[in-house]
């Protein structure tokens, strides 16, 4: 029997009478004459019922006519009319291009590819082309429908024909168009007959499937070749099943046979010499001349194999992205295009899920040091990414972190399996038995981690395979579990793998520490770690829900992108509103100069809150809060601000003076949310709650900043910590901590009445709406308690004696207005104290004192000589004096504005930036 196709090689098939009697379809009642019409020889070749010899004979020219020739009984591949004296040149004269399905997805794009090929100045070139976009999936769908006995496979086949017919009509004309359409129809007829056979059998062998699916590349290669010739460039098209020989493996992959492929390529070229060759990707043949495919991503593999066979100068992979990204840009919007990657780096990133190349694509070109360039067909000006052997000077002293860690990749939907037991230690063959069992169920081990104690072996597998793995391990090691030699076989589901990839990364001190610190500061818990001695990657396993945050955290830490922090503002009042305005004015500068991206994801007051998925427009926050605000709900607010997995770090900024808000700090810190606040209530509240809060903060990588609680924008807390951390011993802290009371007593001079000065301070905005909140001294006492606790004293607020400036009869006044109206009645008492001080050359000042030596604190009105620093203040300045063992003779003085929305908001802003620095922003 002889079958022919204008596009496929003609085949001959000799069936013995015994073979014919054994045919499967005879049992189905199908006539042998029907079978002879529908089965190309190459597919029947796989059947154990048949013993056949075959040949394929081609004659190529402009019209690509094929001979319907007699069979060649020898199994050796042959070509009619081969010109023996034409040698295949090799080396730098060749360049290889590969265009994927997207690149040739439409007739217009095929035309664009033809233009690129025409413009390429290489002396010789091979262009490997995939099937048109979606065609491979359409072909697989044909097979699925046919073997499912779904009659719609006929309609689907018509759609395949129509797609290529329309492309041909757009691209070609005249005889070329007529010739292609004729060949296309002949192939469709053959495919229809083959699919009918699959329909009857209800099954398709791998050979049948490979033969059907490979037609997409045959058609696209011929269309492109015709388009290139139309541009005036002489070219030949190659069915790579005539050239590439591969050996299928048990792992659903194939291994190229380079020796046989090279022999066939030389014979093919001898018969079809050309400087431009359009070759089919994806398809090949077995040593038995049975059509097969290179499996998924096979076209890239085809290009790499052709590059190796020709020892080409370069292999260019054309795709729809500008190159290889440092991370998945869908997860890390700041991901950057990498200019170069070593073969090993590309290999590692590909294995761990990066959209680079299949790892096997890199193998053929490494032998000859052939660079691979990833280019964007839709952005020809982009330089792309070059994958090549790394040069030694790339890692000289002074290198930056980003040159060491080239990129990050992730694998989702994996599960950890932990086999643990004391009986494993020192027992040869335990690991072998574990992984032999895993192999028996066909599971793929993605990562392995084992402690040196040999007490446990931990490995990751795809989540869909973990049940089978767990079942086989429990069955295989049932006796060991019963006897106690193994304590458990545990499965940890819902995991993801994060890999950091970079040449010589592990040999550079600090890189691993930086990686793990970035994860810790983002509150990411690491489930398992693996690192090979090749030093190309560090792999960690994290919770699936933490994967994107982990990826963004490490990407940001290595200066590949900005340090992004999700900000929630609680209390958009005077201080909170001023802070939002300051953030608005500084956001662009922070991004441009300091690589810090502060995104306010939510603003909440007592009644209304405003939420945003990408960040609130701070130029309109008041308008948006009023127009689009919703009912305030603290739990929903926190969940929203914290819930964006694309932002690894979150900070809550409490700008209120509310003790209820302060009670949330512990829960926020426990969830990995950083806290910045000028609110004094948490640090001056009940001692046990304060100690619990500080213990949690010290034991975690979550930060709690509260500089503005004591001195607004003055560096009081940081100065005190600096003294303690450097070994100094605090003896006494004394200061004027209230900007309001500083203003009042700086202006309480001469014959001015105390009530008059208080009224003036109230009108100027220095006091609280109710001046009694300032005059009571409680606010100063809270600052004293904060500093006392920072100094190591465990005091309660009730332990601090407070001299209140609110006259006893007025403490129960019904309103601030009533208080102010009656305050002049009590001016004389303070006027008398002022006069007594002036008579001795002194002034009155309202101070707070932390007496560390005696373990106590006080808040009271004291007298100081006019030469004392406390007497030199003006306006609403604060002043704090630190007496320590180092500063015993002359205290360390911190002085400056201590009140007002601008300086307080500035102090809070400074804490936010300090947090950004701790989280990885450059200092």
PDB file of N, CA and C in Angstrom, residues 104 129-132 135-136 139 160 164 191 210-223 280-283:
ATOM      1  N   UNK A 104       3.989  34.169  15.154  1.00  0.00           N
ATOM      2  CA  UNK A 104       3.391  33.836  13.854  1.00  0.00           C
ATOM      3  C   UNK A 104       1.893  33.571  14.027  1.00  0.00           C
ATOM      4  N   UNK A 129      10.411  27.598  13.400  1.00  0.00           N
ATOM      5  CA  UNK A 129       9.107  28.228  13.595  1.00  0.00           C
ATOM      6  C   UNK A 129       8.136  27.269  14.265  1.00  0.00           C
ATOM      7  N   UNK A 130       7.358  27.808  15.187  1.00  0.00           N
ATOM      8  CA  UNK A 130       6.300  27.038  15.848  1.00  0.00           C
ATOM      9  C   UNK A 130       5.032  27.087  15.018  1.00  0.00           C
ATOM     10  N   UNK A 131       4.037  26.331  15.444  1.00  0.00           N
ATOM     11  CA  UNK A 131       2.716  26.437  14.842  1.00  0.00           C
ATOM     12  C   UNK A 131       2.119  27.802  15.172  1.00  0.00           C
ATOM     13  N   UNK A 132       1.169  28.223  14.366  1.00  0.00           N
ATOM     14  CA  UNK A 132       0.489  29.477  14.655  1.00  0.00           C
ATOM     15  C   UNK A 132      -0.140  29.428  16.044  1.00  0.00           C
ATOM     16  N   UNK A 135      -2.735  26.844  17.636  1.00  0.00           N
ATOM     17  CA  UNK A 135      -2.976  25.713  16.736  1.00  0.00           C
ATOM     18  C   UNK A 135      -2.614  24.396  17.407  1.00  0.00           C
ATOM     19  N   UNK A 136      -1.492  24.356  18.143  1.00  0.00           N
ATOM     20  CA  UNK A 136      -1.114  23.112  18.812  1.00  0.00           C
ATOM     21  C   UNK A 136      -2.211  22.659  19.768  1.00  0.00           C
ATOM     22  N   UNK A 139      -5.005  21.213  17.793  1.00  0.00           N
ATOM     23  CA  UNK A 139      -4.728  19.872  17.287  1.00  0.00           C
ATOM     24  C   UNK A 139      -4.892  18.822  18.382  1.00  0.00           C
ATOM     25  N   UNK A 160      -9.483  24.634  12.010  1.00  0.00           N
ATOM     26  CA  UNK A 160      -8.034  24.612  11.792  1.00  0.00           C
ATOM     27  C   UNK A 160      -7.728  24.961  10.336  1.00  0.00           C
ATOM     28  N   UNK A 164      -5.733  28.577   8.684  1.00  0.00           N
ATOM     29  CA  UNK A 164      -4.564  28.593   7.802  1.00  0.00           C
ATOM     30  C   UNK A 164      -4.925  29.091   6.406  1.00  0.00           C
ATOM     31  N   UNK A 191      -5.920  13.949   7.601  1.00  0.00           N
ATOM     32  CA  UNK A 191      -6.178  14.071   9.039  1.00  0.00           C
ATOM     33  C   UNK A 191      -7.605  13.642   9.372  1.00  0.00           C
ATOM     34  N   UNK A 210       1.288  12.455  18.043  1.00  0.00           N
ATOM     35  CA  UNK A 210       2.425  13.251  17.588  1.00  0.00           C
ATOM     36  C   UNK A 210       2.320  13.586  16.107  1.00  0.00           C
ATOM     37  N   UNK A 211       1.848  12.616  15.315  1.00  0.00           N
ATOM     38  CA  UNK A 211       1.729  12.857  13.874  1.00  0.00           C
ATOM     39  C   UNK A 211       0.688  13.936  13.591  1.00  0.00           C
ATOM     40  N   UNK A 212      -0.435  13.859  14.278  1.00  0.00           N
ATOM     41  CA  UNK A 212      -1.506  14.837  14.060  1.00  0.00           C
ATOM     42  C   UNK A 212      -1.046  16.228  14.498  1.00  0.00           C
ATOM     43  N   UNK A 213      -0.508  16.309  15.698  1.00  0.00           N
ATOM     44  CA  UNK A 213      -0.161  17.608  16.279  1.00  0.00           C
ATOM     45  C   UNK A 213       0.931  18.308  15.471  1.00  0.00           C
ATOM     46  N   UNK A 214       1.838  17.557  14.877  1.00  0.00           N
ATOM     47  CA  UNK A 214       2.952  18.139  14.156  1.00  0.00           C
ATOM     48  C   UNK A 214       2.589  18.901  12.909  1.00  0.00           C
ATOM     49  N   UNK A 215       1.366  18.772  12.424  1.00  0.00           N
ATOM     50  CA  UNK A 215       0.981  19.462  11.187  1.00  0.00           C
ATOM     51  C   UNK A 215       0.983  20.984  11.347  1.00  0.00           C
ATOM     52  N   UNK A 216       0.756  21.476  12.558  1.00  0.00           N
ATOM     53  CA  UNK A 216       0.745  22.926  12.744  1.00  0.00           C
ATOM     54  C   UNK A 216       2.058  23.552  12.338  1.00  0.00           C
ATOM     55  N   UNK A 217       3.180  22.916  12.723  1.00  0.00           N
ATOM     56  CA  UNK A 217       4.498  23.428  12.354  1.00  0.00           C
ATOM     57  C   UNK A 217       4.748  23.290  10.854  1.00  0.00           C
ATOM     58  N   UNK A 218       4.272  22.209  10.247  1.00  0.00           N
ATOM     59  CA  UNK A 218       4.458  22.033   8.796  1.00  0.00           C
ATOM     60  C   UNK A 218       3.795  23.168   8.032  1.00  0.00           C
ATOM     61  N   UNK A 219       2.607  23.528   8.419  1.00  0.00           N
ATOM     62  CA  UNK A 219       1.874  24.580   7.706  1.00  0.00           C
ATOM     63  C   UNK A 219       2.506  25.954   7.928  1.00  0.00           C
ATOM     64  N   UNK A 220       2.862  26.267   9.198  1.00  0.00           N
ATOM     65  CA  UNK A 220       3.428  27.598   9.466  1.00  0.00           C
ATOM     66  C   UNK A 220       4.788  27.759   8.793  1.00  0.00           C
ATOM     67  N   UNK A 221       5.586  26.694   8.733  1.00  0.00           N
ATOM     68  CA  UNK A 221       6.884  26.779   8.081  1.00  0.00           C
ATOM     69  C   UNK A 221       6.738  27.065   6.593  1.00  0.00           C
ATOM     70  N   UNK A 222       5.767  26.407   5.953  1.00  0.00           N
ATOM     71  CA  UNK A 222       5.562  26.639   4.523  1.00  0.00           C
ATOM     72  C   UNK A 222       5.023  28.039   4.256  1.00  0.00           C
ATOM     73  N   UNK A 223       4.121  28.508   5.118  1.00  0.00           N
ATOM     74  CA  UNK A 223       3.610  29.865   4.947  1.00  0.00           C
ATOM     75  C   UNK A 223       4.740  30.881   5.074  1.00  0.00           C
ATOM     76  N   UNK A 280      10.849  23.462  10.681  1.00  0.00           N
ATOM     77  CA  UNK A 280       9.749  23.235  11.630  1.00  0.00           C
ATOM     78  C   UNK A 280      10.317  23.008  13.021  1.00  0.00           C
ATOM     79  N   UNK A 281       9.720  23.626  14.001  1.00  0.00           N
ATOM     80  CA  UNK A 281      10.069  23.342  15.380  1.00  0.00           C
ATOM     81  C   UNK A 281       9.220  22.209  15.912  1.00  0.00           C
ATOM     82  N   UNK A 282       9.552  21.732  17.098  1.00  0.00           N
ATOM     83  CA  UNK A 282       8.679  20.849  17.854  1.00  0.00           C
ATOM     84  C   UNK A 282       8.679  19.400  17.384  1.00  0.00           C
ATOM     85  N   UNK A 283       8.846  19.135  16.082  1.00  0.00           N
ATOM     86  CA  UNK A 283       8.692  17.774  15.593  1.00  0.00           C
ATOM     87  C   UNK A 283      10.043  17.171  15.232  1.00  0.00           C
TER      88      UNK A 283
END
